[in-house]
Amino acid sequence: ESMAIPGSIAGDRKSSLMTGWLTMVAWVGMSVYVGSIYTTTALTMLALYRIVYVHWCDKLGVAVAILQLALCIMPLTWMEGLGWQRFIAWTCASAGRYFPVRVIVEDEDSLKPGRPYVIAYEPHSALPVGIPVVFATHSPLLPKVFQPSAKLGTGLHGMASSVCFAIPIVRQLWWGLGLRPVSRELMGQLLISGKAVVLCPGGVQECLYMQNDGSETVFLRQRHGFVKMALVHGAPLVP
């Protein structure tokens, strides 16, 4: 015998399935960022184990080591294609749903397209997730004034520690997100070209002072370099 399912129950089931699907997709998208670090660590440990404890010319260990080396010297400009941009946009949107993330710009009309800006992001936390999720160059969560446009000359790049660009897989992902090695020269070039930059002035040092209760320490009193760069290039500071 067939039995009709009340509309409210059917609707609840459909909504539950949709919620579960979106959660899974968001989890997969978010895992790309954290997973890159774990994947690199696992591959490095595997190569060392096979070469040191199995045989110095073990085929698997050598192959993994060569792969890691190739990823370290691969030109990062290969990560700038349209397909990669779409992938980054999808992962950012998925990660935004996972947390979730909502971006509020108090006075968006005061931000002018094509003008350089220096955005200070705090705190760093264990992983500065807000930078790739919201401030990736092709993130759909990025405010319109900072979204890349060849016609308007707009765009935004995050600044990250140069160490990130020496780690295989991580360096490819970070570059694809639009992050660039933080330095006075490169930051100046981006500001001169009319691009906005976002950085965490406190840097990785803040990770060392995180507490189990969720409190964090922000280092700003001796962090004057980003303010000087903003003054030199006439770029407003955006907190």
PDB file of C-alpha atoms in Angstrom:
ATOM      1  CA  GLU A   1       0.000   0.000   0.000  1.00  0.00           C
ATOM      2  CA  SER A   2       1.157   3.514  -0.695  1.00  0.00           C
ATOM      3  CA  MET A   3       0.937   6.217   1.908  1.00  0.00           C
ATOM      4  CA  ALA A   4       1.082   9.914   1.194  1.00  0.00           C
ATOM      5  CA  ILE A   5       3.743  11.854   3.075  1.00  0.00           C
ATOM      6  CA  PRO A   6       2.469  15.131   4.537  1.00  0.00           C
ATOM      7  CA  GLY A   7       3.877  18.153   2.754  1.00  0.00           C
ATOM      8  CA  SER A   8       5.512  19.537   5.902  1.00  0.00           C
ATOM      9  CA  ILE A   9       7.403  16.282   6.573  1.00  0.00           C
ATOM     10  CA  ALA A  10       8.517  15.969   2.947  1.00  0.00           C
ATOM     11  CA  GLY A  11       9.633  19.580   2.999  1.00  0.00           C
ATOM     12  CA  ASP A  12      11.592  19.042   6.214  1.00  0.00           C
ATOM     13  CA  ARG A  13      13.339  16.003   4.750  1.00  0.00           C
ATOM     14  CA  LYS A  14      14.219  17.878   1.583  1.00  0.00           C
ATOM     15  CA  SER A  15      15.519  20.821   3.608  1.00  0.00           C
ATOM     16  CA  SER A  16      17.543  18.480   5.819  1.00  0.00           C
ATOM     17  CA  LEU A  17      19.099  16.739   2.810  1.00  0.00           C
ATOM     18  CA  MET A  18      19.943  20.096   1.212  1.00  0.00           C
ATOM     19  CA  THR A  19      21.495  21.341   4.449  1.00  0.00           C
ATOM     20  CA  GLY A  20      23.557  18.165   4.761  1.00  0.00           C
ATOM     21  CA  TRP A  21      24.732  18.442   1.146  1.00  0.00           C
ATOM     22  CA  LEU A  22      25.729  22.094   1.529  1.00  0.00           C
ATOM     23  CA  THR A  23      27.562  21.280   4.764  1.00  0.00           C
ATOM     24  CA  MET A  24      29.515  18.503   3.056  1.00  0.00           C
ATOM     25  CA  VAL A  25      30.409  20.731   0.106  1.00  0.00           C
ATOM     26  CA  ALA A  26      31.461  23.525   2.466  1.00  0.00           C
ATOM     27  CA  TRP A  27      33.590  21.090   4.481  1.00  0.00           C
ATOM     28  CA  VAL A  28      35.347  19.867   1.336  1.00  0.00           C
ATOM     29  CA  GLY A  29      36.011  23.430   0.190  1.00  0.00           C
ATOM     30  CA  MET A  30      37.356  24.436   3.595  1.00  0.00           C
ATOM     31  CA  SER A  31      39.563  21.340   3.832  1.00  0.00           C
ATOM     32  CA  VAL A  32      41.523  22.542   0.787  1.00  0.00           C
ATOM     33  CA  TYR A  33      43.251  25.202   2.897  1.00  0.00           C
ATOM     34  CA  VAL A  34      44.067  23.168   5.993  1.00  0.00           C
ATOM     35  CA  GLY A  35      44.579  19.999   3.962  1.00  0.00           C
ATOM     36  CA  SER A  36      47.406  21.548   1.948  1.00  0.00           C
ATOM     37  CA  ILE A  37      49.509  21.870   5.097  1.00  0.00           C
ATOM     38  CA  TYR A  38      48.803  18.327   6.287  1.00  0.00           C
ATOM     39  CA  THR A  39      49.358  16.871   2.816  1.00  0.00           C
ATOM     40  CA  THR A  40      52.761  18.512   2.491  1.00  0.00           C
ATOM     41  CA  THR A  41      53.785  17.319   5.956  1.00  0.00           C
ATOM     42  CA  ALA A  42      52.615  13.764   5.267  1.00  0.00           C
ATOM     43  CA  LEU A  43      54.435  13.568   1.922  1.00  0.00           C
ATOM     44  CA  THR A  44      57.646  14.900   3.436  1.00  0.00           C
ATOM     45  CA  MET A  45      57.509  12.403   6.309  1.00  0.00           C
ATOM     46  CA  LEU A  46      56.768   9.573   3.879  1.00  0.00           C
ATOM     47  CA  ALA A  47      59.752  10.438   1.677  1.00  0.00           C
ATOM     48  CA  LEU A  48      62.106  10.703   4.662  1.00  0.00           C
ATOM     49  CA  TYR A  49      60.893   7.435   6.149  1.00  0.00           C
ATOM     50  CA  ARG A  50      61.252   5.484   2.903  1.00  0.00           C
ATOM     51  CA  ILE A  51      64.698   6.898   2.106  1.00  0.00           C
ATOM     52  CA  VAL A  52      66.144   6.650   5.633  1.00  0.00           C
ATOM     53  CA  TYR A  53      64.582   3.456   6.970  1.00  0.00           C
ATOM     54  CA  VAL A  54      63.765   1.404   3.839  1.00  0.00           C
ATOM     55  CA  HIS A  55      66.529   2.176   1.346  1.00  0.00           C
ATOM     56  CA  TRP A  56      68.329   5.332   0.298  1.00  0.00           C
ATOM     57  CA  CYS A  57      67.171   4.828  -3.317  1.00  0.00           C
ATOM     58  CA  ASP A  58      63.701   3.501  -2.526  1.00  0.00           C
ATOM     59  CA  LYS A  59      61.553   4.190  -5.590  1.00  0.00           C
ATOM     60  CA  LEU A  60      58.535   5.532  -3.692  1.00  0.00           C
ATOM     61  CA  GLY A  61      60.604   7.722  -1.389  1.00  0.00           C
ATOM     62  CA  VAL A  62      62.677   9.148  -4.225  1.00  0.00           C
ATOM     63  CA  ALA A  63      59.588   9.745  -6.371  1.00  0.00           C
ATOM     64  CA  VAL A  64      57.841  11.650  -3.580  1.00  0.00           C
ATOM     65  CA  ALA A  65      61.008  13.680  -2.884  1.00  0.00           C
ATOM     66  CA  ILE A  66      61.339  14.583  -6.579  1.00  0.00           C
ATOM     67  CA  LEU A  67      57.663  15.583  -6.668  1.00  0.00           C
ATOM     68  CA  GLN A  68      58.148  17.840  -3.652  1.00  0.00           C
ATOM     69  CA  LEU A  69      61.220  19.423  -5.215  1.00  0.00           C
ATOM     70  CA  ALA A  70      59.422  19.979  -8.520  1.00  0.00           C
ATOM     71  CA  LEU A  71      56.568  21.719  -6.719  1.00  0.00           C
ATOM     72  CA  CYS A  72      59.107  23.957  -4.960  1.00  0.00           C
ATOM     73  CA  ILE A  73      60.575  25.232  -8.234  1.00  0.00           C
ATOM     74  CA  MET A  74      57.433  25.213 -10.389  1.00  0.00           C
ATOM     75  CA  PRO A  75      56.611  28.718 -11.693  1.00  0.00           C
ATOM     76  CA  LEU A  76      53.803  30.144  -9.576  1.00  0.00           C
ATOM     77  CA  THR A  77      52.363  31.986 -12.572  1.00  0.00           C
ATOM     78  CA  TRP A  78      50.944  28.617 -13.659  1.00  0.00           C
ATOM     79  CA  MET A  79      48.345  29.076 -10.915  1.00  0.00           C
ATOM     80  CA  GLU A  80      46.698  32.099 -12.521  1.00  0.00           C
ATOM     81  CA  GLY A  81      44.437  30.500 -15.150  1.00  0.00           C
ATOM     82  CA  LEU A  82      40.665  30.930 -15.401  1.00  0.00           C
ATOM     83  CA  GLY A  83      40.022  27.391 -14.200  1.00  0.00           C
ATOM     84  CA  TRP A  84      42.092  28.003 -11.071  1.00  0.00           C
ATOM     85  CA  GLN A  85      40.270  31.279 -10.450  1.00  0.00           C
ATOM     86  CA  ARG A  86      36.919  29.496 -10.556  1.00  0.00           C
ATOM     87  CA  PHE A  87      38.215  26.816  -8.193  1.00  0.00           C
ATOM     88  CA  ILE A  88      39.380  29.461  -5.724  1.00  0.00           C
ATOM     89  CA  ALA A  89      36.032  31.260  -5.929  1.00  0.00           C
ATOM     90  CA  TRP A  90      34.226  27.984  -5.176  1.00  0.00           C
ATOM     91  CA  THR A  91      36.435  27.101  -2.204  1.00  0.00           C
ATOM     92  CA  CYS A  92      36.092  30.617  -0.747  1.00  0.00           C
ATOM     93  CA  ALA A  93      32.296  30.496  -1.067  1.00  0.00           C
ATOM     94  CA  SER A  94      32.259  27.017   0.506  1.00  0.00           C
ATOM     95  CA  ALA A  95      34.478  28.085   3.393  1.00  0.00           C
ATOM     96  CA  GLY A  96      32.276  31.142   3.906  1.00  0.00           C
ATOM     97  CA  ARG A  97      29.280  28.852   4.383  1.00  0.00           C
ATOM     98  CA  TYR A  98      31.210  26.520   6.671  1.00  0.00           C
ATOM     99  CA  PHE A  99      31.940  29.090   9.385  1.00  0.00           C
ATOM    100  CA  PRO A 100      29.727  31.055   8.338  1.00  0.00           C
ATOM    101  CA  VAL A 101      31.204  34.409   7.269  1.00  0.00           C
ATOM    102  CA  ARG A 102      29.377  37.673   6.656  1.00  0.00           C
ATOM    103  CA  VAL A 103      31.205  40.780   5.412  1.00  0.00           C
ATOM    104  CA  ILE A 104      29.981  44.182   6.571  1.00  0.00           C
ATOM    105  CA  VAL A 105      31.435  47.364   5.066  1.00  0.00           C
ATOM    106  CA  GLU A 106      30.351  50.330   7.154  1.00  0.00           C
ATOM    107  CA  ASP A 107      30.909  53.017   4.518  1.00  0.00           C
ATOM    108  CA  GLU A 108      31.490  51.348   1.160  1.00  0.00           C
ATOM    109  CA  ASP A 109      30.786  54.578  -0.768  1.00  0.00           C
ATOM    110  CA  SER A 110      33.948  56.107   0.699  1.00  0.00           C
ATOM    111  CA  LEU A 111      36.078  53.428  -0.993  1.00  0.00           C
ATOM    112  CA  LYS A 112      37.051  54.523  -4.507  1.00  0.00           C
ATOM    113  CA  PRO A 113      37.839  51.988  -7.272  1.00  0.00           C
ATOM    114  CA  GLY A 114      41.394  52.136  -8.566  1.00  0.00           C
ATOM    115  CA  ARG A 115      42.771  53.749  -5.421  1.00  0.00           C
ATOM    116  CA  PRO A 116      45.323  51.864  -3.311  1.00  0.00           C
ATOM    117  CA  TYR A 117      44.336  50.864   0.213  1.00  0.00           C
ATOM    118  CA  VAL A 118      46.152  49.161   3.072  1.00  0.00           C
ATOM    119  CA  ILE A 119      43.831  46.885   5.034  1.00  0.00           C
ATOM    120  CA  ALA A 120      45.010  45.811   8.487  1.00  0.00           C
ATOM    121  CA  TYR A 121      43.626  42.439   9.565  1.00  0.00           C
ATOM    122  CA  GLU A 122      43.732  41.213  13.177  1.00  0.00           C
ATOM    123  CA  PRO A 123      44.195  38.857  14.914  1.00  0.00           C
ATOM    124  CA  HIS A 124      46.363  36.324  13.102  1.00  0.00           C
ATOM    125  CA  SER A 125      45.090  33.251  15.021  1.00  0.00           C
ATOM    126  CA  ALA A 126      46.443  29.767  14.320  1.00  0.00           C
ATOM    127  CA  LEU A 127      45.484  30.234  10.682  1.00  0.00           C
ATOM    128  CA  PRO A 128      44.349  33.658   9.369  1.00  0.00           C
ATOM    129  CA  VAL A 129      41.318  32.084   7.662  1.00  0.00           C
ATOM    130  CA  GLY A 130      39.666  35.450   7.047  1.00  0.00           C
ATOM    131  CA  ILE A 131      42.378  36.453   4.570  1.00  0.00           C
ATOM    132  CA  PRO A 132      41.900  33.594   2.082  1.00  0.00           C
ATOM    133  CA  VAL A 133      38.135  33.253   2.582  1.00  0.00           C
ATOM    134  CA  VAL A 134      37.214  36.941   2.310  1.00  0.00           C
ATOM    135  CA  PHE A 135      40.287  38.635   0.878  1.00  0.00           C
ATOM    136  CA  ALA A 136      41.391  36.150  -1.769  1.00  0.00           C
ATOM    137  CA  THR A 137      41.754  38.021  -5.058  1.00  0.00           C
ATOM    138  CA  HIS A 138      38.832  36.129  -6.619  1.00  0.00           C
ATOM    139  CA  SER A 139      36.713  35.515  -3.519  1.00  0.00           C
ATOM    140  CA  PRO A 140      32.974  36.142  -4.088  1.00  0.00           C
ATOM    141  CA  LEU A 141      32.845  37.583  -0.548  1.00  0.00           C
ATOM    142  CA  LEU A 142      35.279  40.360  -1.458  1.00  0.00           C
ATOM    143  CA  PRO A 143      33.630  43.836  -1.476  1.00  0.00           C
ATOM    144  CA  LYS A 144      32.960  44.985  -5.038  1.00  0.00           C
ATOM    145  CA  VAL A 145      35.380  47.900  -4.860  1.00  0.00           C
ATOM    146  CA  PHE A 146      38.266  45.446  -4.355  1.00  0.00           C
ATOM    147  CA  GLN A 147      37.248  42.855  -6.934  1.00  0.00           C
ATOM    148  CA  PRO A 148      39.695  42.567  -9.869  1.00  0.00           C
ATOM    149  CA  SER A 149      38.862  44.629 -12.936  1.00  0.00           C
ATOM    150  CA  ALA A 150      41.300  45.311 -15.772  1.00  0.00           C
ATOM    151  CA  LYS A 151      39.121  48.207 -16.943  1.00  0.00           C
ATOM    152  CA  LEU A 152      39.077  49.981 -13.570  1.00  0.00           C
ATOM    153  CA  GLY A 153      42.532  48.833 -12.533  1.00  0.00           C
ATOM    154  CA  THR A 154      41.167  47.472  -9.282  1.00  0.00           C
ATOM    155  CA  GLY A 155      42.269  44.415  -7.377  1.00  0.00           C
ATOM    156  CA  LEU A 156      43.520  43.218  -4.027  1.00  0.00           C
ATOM    157  CA  HIS A 157      46.337  41.005  -2.821  1.00  0.00           C
ATOM    158  CA  GLY A 158      46.985  39.572   0.611  1.00  0.00           C
ATOM    159  CA  MET A 159      50.513  39.640   1.988  1.00  0.00           C
ATOM    160  CA  ALA A 160      51.905  36.494   3.629  1.00  0.00           C
ATOM    161  CA  SER A 161      55.207  35.401   5.133  1.00  0.00           C
ATOM    162  CA  SER A 162      57.768  34.477   2.485  1.00  0.00           C
ATOM    163  CA  VAL A 163      58.182  31.094   4.218  1.00  0.00           C
ATOM    164  CA  CYS A 164      54.758  30.080   2.871  1.00  0.00           C
ATOM    165  CA  PHE A 165      56.110  30.324  -0.673  1.00  0.00           C
ATOM    166  CA  ALA A 166      58.912  27.860   0.005  1.00  0.00           C
ATOM    167  CA  ILE A 167      56.572  25.008   0.977  1.00  0.00           C
ATOM    168  CA  PRO A 168      55.309  22.751  -1.826  1.00  0.00           C
ATOM    169  CA  ILE A 169      51.525  22.672  -2.397  1.00  0.00           C
ATOM    170  CA  VAL A 170      51.082  25.494   0.129  1.00  0.00           C
ATOM    171  CA  ARG A 171      52.961  27.914  -2.131  1.00  0.00           C
ATOM    172  CA  GLN A 172      50.766  26.993  -5.112  1.00  0.00           C
ATOM    173  CA  LEU A 173      47.550  27.400  -3.125  1.00  0.00           C
ATOM    174  CA  TRP A 174      48.620  30.666  -1.489  1.00  0.00           C
ATOM    175  CA  TRP A 175      49.655  32.168  -4.828  1.00  0.00           C
ATOM    176  CA  GLY A 176      46.417  31.050  -6.459  1.00  0.00           C
ATOM    177  CA  LEU A 177      44.503  32.765  -3.666  1.00  0.00           C
ATOM    178  CA  GLY A 178      46.219  36.006  -4.647  1.00  0.00           C
ATOM    179  CA  LEU A 179      48.610  36.112  -1.688  1.00  0.00           C
ATOM    180  CA  ARG A 180      52.090  37.506  -2.273  1.00  0.00           C
ATOM    181  CA  PRO A 181      55.323  37.379  -0.209  1.00  0.00           C
ATOM    182  CA  VAL A 182      55.329  40.327   2.151  1.00  0.00           C
ATOM    183  CA  SER A 183      58.168  42.754   1.452  1.00  0.00           C
ATOM    184  CA  ARG A 184      58.558  46.495   1.222  1.00  0.00           C
ATOM    185  CA  GLU A 185      59.384  46.330  -2.510  1.00  0.00           C
ATOM    186  CA  LEU A 186      56.472  44.136  -3.583  1.00  0.00           C
ATOM    187  CA  MET A 187      53.970  45.925  -1.381  1.00  0.00           C
ATOM    188  CA  GLY A 188      55.115  49.233  -2.882  1.00  0.00           C
ATOM    189  CA  GLN A 189      54.688  47.903  -6.428  1.00  0.00           C
ATOM    190  CA  LEU A 190      51.127  46.794  -5.703  1.00  0.00           C
ATOM    191  CA  LEU A 191      50.188  50.150  -4.153  1.00  0.00           C
ATOM    192  CA  ILE A 192      51.752  52.094  -7.026  1.00  0.00           C
ATOM    193  CA  SER A 193      49.663  50.075  -9.475  1.00  0.00           C
ATOM    194  CA  GLY A 194      46.490  51.075  -7.620  1.00  0.00           C
ATOM    195  CA  LYS A 195      45.918  47.722  -5.937  1.00  0.00           C
ATOM    196  CA  ALA A 196      44.791  47.267  -2.364  1.00  0.00           C
ATOM    197  CA  VAL A 197      46.769  45.063   0.019  1.00  0.00           C
ATOM    198  CA  VAL A 198      45.672  43.264   3.176  1.00  0.00           C
ATOM    199  CA  LEU A 199      48.051  42.043   5.857  1.00  0.00           C
ATOM    200  CA  CYS A 200      48.161  41.018   9.500  1.00  0.00           C
ATOM    201  CA  PRO A 201      50.594  43.463  11.171  1.00  0.00           C
ATOM    202  CA  GLY A 202      51.087  41.221  14.215  1.00  0.00           C
ATOM    203  CA  GLY A 203      52.132  38.310  12.054  1.00  0.00           C
ATOM    204  CA  VAL A 204      52.891  34.749  13.104  1.00  0.00           C
ATOM    205  CA  GLN A 205      54.247  35.922  16.464  1.00  0.00           C
ATOM    206  CA  GLU A 206      50.667  36.245  17.697  1.00  0.00           C
ATOM    207  CA  CYS A 207      50.212  32.455  17.389  1.00  0.00           C
ATOM    208  CA  LEU A 208      52.674  31.943  20.250  1.00  0.00           C
ATOM    209  CA  TYR A 209      50.451  33.785  22.726  1.00  0.00           C
ATOM    210  CA  MET A 210      47.062  32.213  22.001  1.00  0.00           C
ATOM    211  CA  GLN A 211      45.181  30.965  25.065  1.00  0.00           C
ATOM    212  CA  ASN A 212      42.920  27.944  25.512  1.00  0.00           C
ATOM    213  CA  ASP A 213      40.050  30.209  26.557  1.00  0.00           C
ATOM    214  CA  GLY A 214      40.031  31.805  23.094  1.00  0.00           C
ATOM    215  CA  SER A 215      41.804  35.038  24.069  1.00  0.00           C
ATOM    216  CA  GLU A 216      44.540  36.289  21.764  1.00  0.00           C
ATOM    217  CA  THR A 217      47.326  38.854  21.884  1.00  0.00           C
ATOM    218  CA  VAL A 218      47.694  41.470  19.162  1.00  0.00           C
ATOM    219  CA  PHE A 219      51.129  42.983  18.435  1.00  0.00           C
ATOM    220  CA  LEU A 220      50.733  46.521  17.091  1.00  0.00           C
ATOM    221  CA  ARG A 221      52.774  48.947  19.209  1.00  0.00           C
ATOM    222  CA  GLN A 222      56.022  48.250  17.352  1.00  0.00           C
ATOM    223  CA  ARG A 223      54.440  47.476  13.966  1.00  0.00           C
ATOM    224  CA  HIS A 224      54.847  50.746  12.090  1.00  0.00           C
ATOM    225  CA  GLY A 225      56.018  49.541   8.679  1.00  0.00           C
ATOM    226  CA  PHE A 226      52.573  49.146   7.119  1.00  0.00           C
ATOM    227  CA  VAL A 227      51.596  52.641   8.313  1.00  0.00           C
ATOM    228  CA  LYS A 228      54.733  54.151   6.746  1.00  0.00           C
ATOM    229  CA  MET A 229      54.029  52.346   3.457  1.00  0.00           C
ATOM    230  CA  ALA A 230      50.494  53.725   3.447  1.00  0.00           C
ATOM    231  CA  LEU A 231      51.776  57.272   4.038  1.00  0.00           C
ATOM    232  CA  VAL A 232      54.461  57.018   1.353  1.00  0.00           C
ATOM    233  CA  HIS A 233      52.027  55.828  -1.300  1.00  0.00           C
ATOM    234  CA  GLY A 234      49.016  57.918  -0.236  1.00  0.00           C
ATOM    235  CA  ALA A 235      46.972  54.812   0.553  1.00  0.00           C
ATOM    236  CA  PRO A 236      44.236  55.150   3.203  1.00  0.00           C
ATOM    237  CA  LEU A 237      44.382  52.678   6.083  1.00  0.00           C
ATOM    238  CA  VAL A 238      41.305  50.482   6.439  1.00  0.00           C
ATOM    239  CA  PRO A 239      40.922  48.752   9.830  1.00  0.00           C
TER     240      PRO A 239
END
